[in-house]
Coordinates of N, CA and C in Angstrom, one line a residue:
M1 N 53.5 19.7 -7.0 CA 52.3 19.9 -7.3 C 51.9 18.9 -6.6
D2 N 50.1 18.6 -6.0 CA 49.6 17.4 -5.0 C 48.6 17.0 -6.0
I3 N 48.1 16.4 -6.2 CA 47.3 15.1 -6.7 C 45.7 16.1 -7.5
G4 N 45.8 16.8 -6.2 CA 44.3 18.0 -6.2 C 44.3 18.6 -7.6
K5 N 45.4 19.3 -7.5 CA 45.6 20.0 -8.6 C 45.9 19.8 -9.7
I6 N 46.3 18.8 -10.0 CA 46.5 18.0 -11.5 C 45.5 17.8 -11.6
L7 N 44.2 16.8 -11.0 CA 43.0 16.8 -11.5 C 42.3 17.7 -11.6
I8 N 42.6 18.6 -11.4 CA 41.4 20.1 -11.5 C 42.0 20.5 -12.8
Y9 N 43.2 20.7 -13.0 CA 43.7 20.9 -14.2 C 43.4 20.1 -15.1
L10 N 43.4 18.9 -14.9 CA 43.3 17.5 -16.3 C 41.5 17.8 -16.6
G11 N 40.8 18.2 -15.3 CA 39.1 18.5 -15.5 C 39.0 19.7 -16.7
I12 N 39.8 21.0 -16.5 CA 39.1 22.0 -16.9 C 39.8 21.8 -18.2
A13 N 40.7 20.9 -18.7 CA 41.6 21.0 -20.0 C 40.4 20.1 -20.9
L14 N 39.4 18.8 -20.0 CA 38.8 17.9 -20.8 C 37.8 18.8 -21.0
I15 N 37.4 19.8 -20.7 CA 36.0 20.6 -20.6 C 36.5 21.4 -21.8
A16 N 37.2 21.9 -21.9 CA 38.2 23.0 -22.9 C 38.1 22.1 -24.0
L17 N 38.3 20.9 -24.0 CA 38.4 20.3 -25.1 C 37.2 19.4 -25.9
G18 N 36.0 19.4 -25.0 CA 34.9 18.7 -25.3 C 34.5 19.8 -25.8
T19 N 34.6 20.7 -25.6 CA 33.5 22.1 -25.9 C 34.0 22.7 -27.9
V20 N 35.8 22.4 -27.6 CA 35.9 22.6 -29.4 C 35.8 21.0 -30.0
F21 N 35.5 20.1 -29.2 CA 34.8 18.8 -30.2 C 33.6 19.5 -30.2
I22 N 32.8 19.9 -29.5 CA 31.1 20.4 -30.0 C 31.0 21.2 -31.1
I23 N 32.2 22.2 -31.1 CA 31.8 23.6 -32.6 C 32.2 22.7 -33.3
I24 N 33.4 21.9 -33.3 CA 33.7 21.3 -34.5 C 32.5 20.6 -35.3
N25 N 31.8 19.7 -34.8 CA 31.3 18.9 -35.1 C 30.0 19.4 -35.7
K26 N 29.6 20.6 -35.5 CA 28.4 21.9 -35.9 C 29.1 22.4 -37.2
I27 N 30.2 22.6 -37.5 CA 30.7 23.1 -38.6 C 31.1 22.0 -39.6
F28 N 31.9 21.3 -39.1 CA 32.1 19.4 -40.1 C 31.3 18.7 -39.0
P29 N 30.8 17.9 -39.7 CA 29.6 16.9 -39.0 C 30.5 15.7 -39.1
I30 N 31.3 15.2 -38.1 CA 32.2 14.0 -38.4 C 31.3 12.7 -38.1
G31 N 31.2 12.1 -38.1 CA 30.5 10.7 -37.7 C 29.0 10.4 -38.8
N32 N 29.0 11.4 -39.4 CA 27.5 11.7 -40.2 C 28.3 11.6 -41.8
L33 N 29.2 11.2 -42.2 CA 29.7 11.5 -43.7 C 29.2 10.6 -44.3
P34 N 28.4 10.6 -45.8 CA 28.6 9.3 -47.1 C 29.6 8.7 -46.2
G35 N 29.1 7.3 -46.7 CA 30.2 6.5 -46.3 C 30.6 5.6 -45.3
D36 N 29.8 6.2 -44.1 CA 29.9 5.5 -42.5 C 28.8 4.7 -43.0
L37 N 28.9 3.9 -42.3 CA 28.1 2.4 -42.3 C 27.2 2.1 -41.4
H38 N 26.0 2.5 -41.2 CA 24.9 2.1 -40.3 C 23.9 0.8 -40.5
W39 N 23.9 -0.2 -39.4 CA 23.3 -1.4 -39.6 C 22.1 -1.8 -38.3
Q40 N 20.6 -1.6 -38.4 CA 20.0 -1.9 -37.5 C 19.2 -3.2 -37.5
W41 N 19.6 -4.2 -36.7 CA 18.6 -5.3 -36.5 C 17.5 -5.0 -35.2
G42 N 16.5 -4.9 -35.2 CA 15.6 -5.1 -34.3 C 16.0 -4.2 -33.7
Q43 N 16.6 -4.2 -32.2 CA 16.8 -2.9 -31.2 C 18.5 -3.1 -31.0
T44 N 19.0 -3.7 -32.1 CA 20.5 -3.5 -32.2 C 21.1 -2.5 -33.4
K45 N 21.9 -2.0 -32.5 CA 22.3 -0.3 -34.0 C 23.6 -1.2 -33.8
V46 N 24.6 -1.1 -35.2 CA 26.1 -1.1 -35.6 C 26.2 0.0 -36.1
Y47 N 27.5 0.7 -35.8 CA 27.7 1.8 -36.6 C 29.3 1.8 -36.9
F48 N 29.4 1.8 -38.0 CA 31.1 2.1 -38.1 C 31.4 2.9 -39.4
P49 N 32.1 4.1 -38.3 CA 32.8 5.3 -39.3 C 33.8 5.3 -40.2
V50 N 33.9 4.7 -41.5 CA 34.2 4.4 -42.1 C 35.1 5.9 -43.0
A51 N 33.9 6.6 -43.2 CA 34.5 7.6 -43.8 C 35.2 9.0 -42.9
S52 N 34.2 8.8 -41.8 CA 35.1 9.5 -40.7 C 36.9 9.1 -40.3
C53 N 36.8 8.1 -40.3 CA 38.1 7.7 -40.0 C 39.2 8.3 -41.0
L54 N 38.6 8.2 -42.4 CA 39.3 8.3 -43.4 C 39.9 9.9 -43.2
A55 N 38.9 10.5 -42.8 CA 38.5 12.1 -43.0 C 39.8 12.4 -42.0
V56 N 39.5 11.8 -40.6 CA 40.1 12.0 -39.7 C 41.8 11.9 -39.7
S57 N 41.9 10.7 -40.4 CA 43.3 10.1 -40.9 C 44.0 11.6 -41.8
V58 N 43.7 11.3 -42.6 CA 43.8 12.9 -43.5 C 44.1 14.1 -43.1
I59 N 43.4 14.4 -42.4 CA 43.6 15.9 -41.7 C 45.2 15.6 -40.8
A60 N 44.8 14.5 -39.6 CA 46.0 14.5 -38.6 C 47.4 14.5 -39.4
T61 N 47.4 13.8 -40.5 CA 48.5 13.6 -41.6 C 49.0 15.0 -41.9
V62 N 48.2 15.6 -42.5 CA 48.5 17.1 -42.7 C 48.9 17.5 -41.9
L63 N 48.3 17.6 -40.9 CA 48.7 18.2 -39.8 C 50.0 18.2 -38.9
I64 N 50.1 17.1 -38.8 CA 51.6 16.5 -38.2 C 52.5 16.9 -38.8
N65 N 52.4 16.4 -40.6 CA 53.2 16.8 -41.8 C 53.9 18.2 -41.6
L66 N 52.6 19.6 -41.3 CA 53.2 20.9 -41.4 C 54.2 21.5 -40.1
F67 N 53.5 20.6 -38.9 CA 54.1 21.1 -38.0 C 55.1 20.0 -37.3
F68 N 55.7 19.1 -37.9 CA 56.9 18.3 -37.5 C 57.9 17.8 -38.6
K69 N 57.7 18.9 -39.7 CA 58.4 18.9 -40.8 C 60.2 19.1 -40.9
R70 N 61.0 18.3 -41.0 CA 62.4 18.4 -41.3 C 63.2 19.2 -41.9

């Protein structure tokens, strides 16, 4: 395969993955959970998604254990 076809397939995969993330974000609003920290000083904004990171970690751990159990 040449590099052009690989890049086209990679682009299509990224578009599909982005679409899945948009749909999931509408169902489960990751990034806006209680426990996510937001600070603002003037024009500076700081965002630290503590609860979102925990939720993603728990979900990923459960899925990995389901699919790769020995």
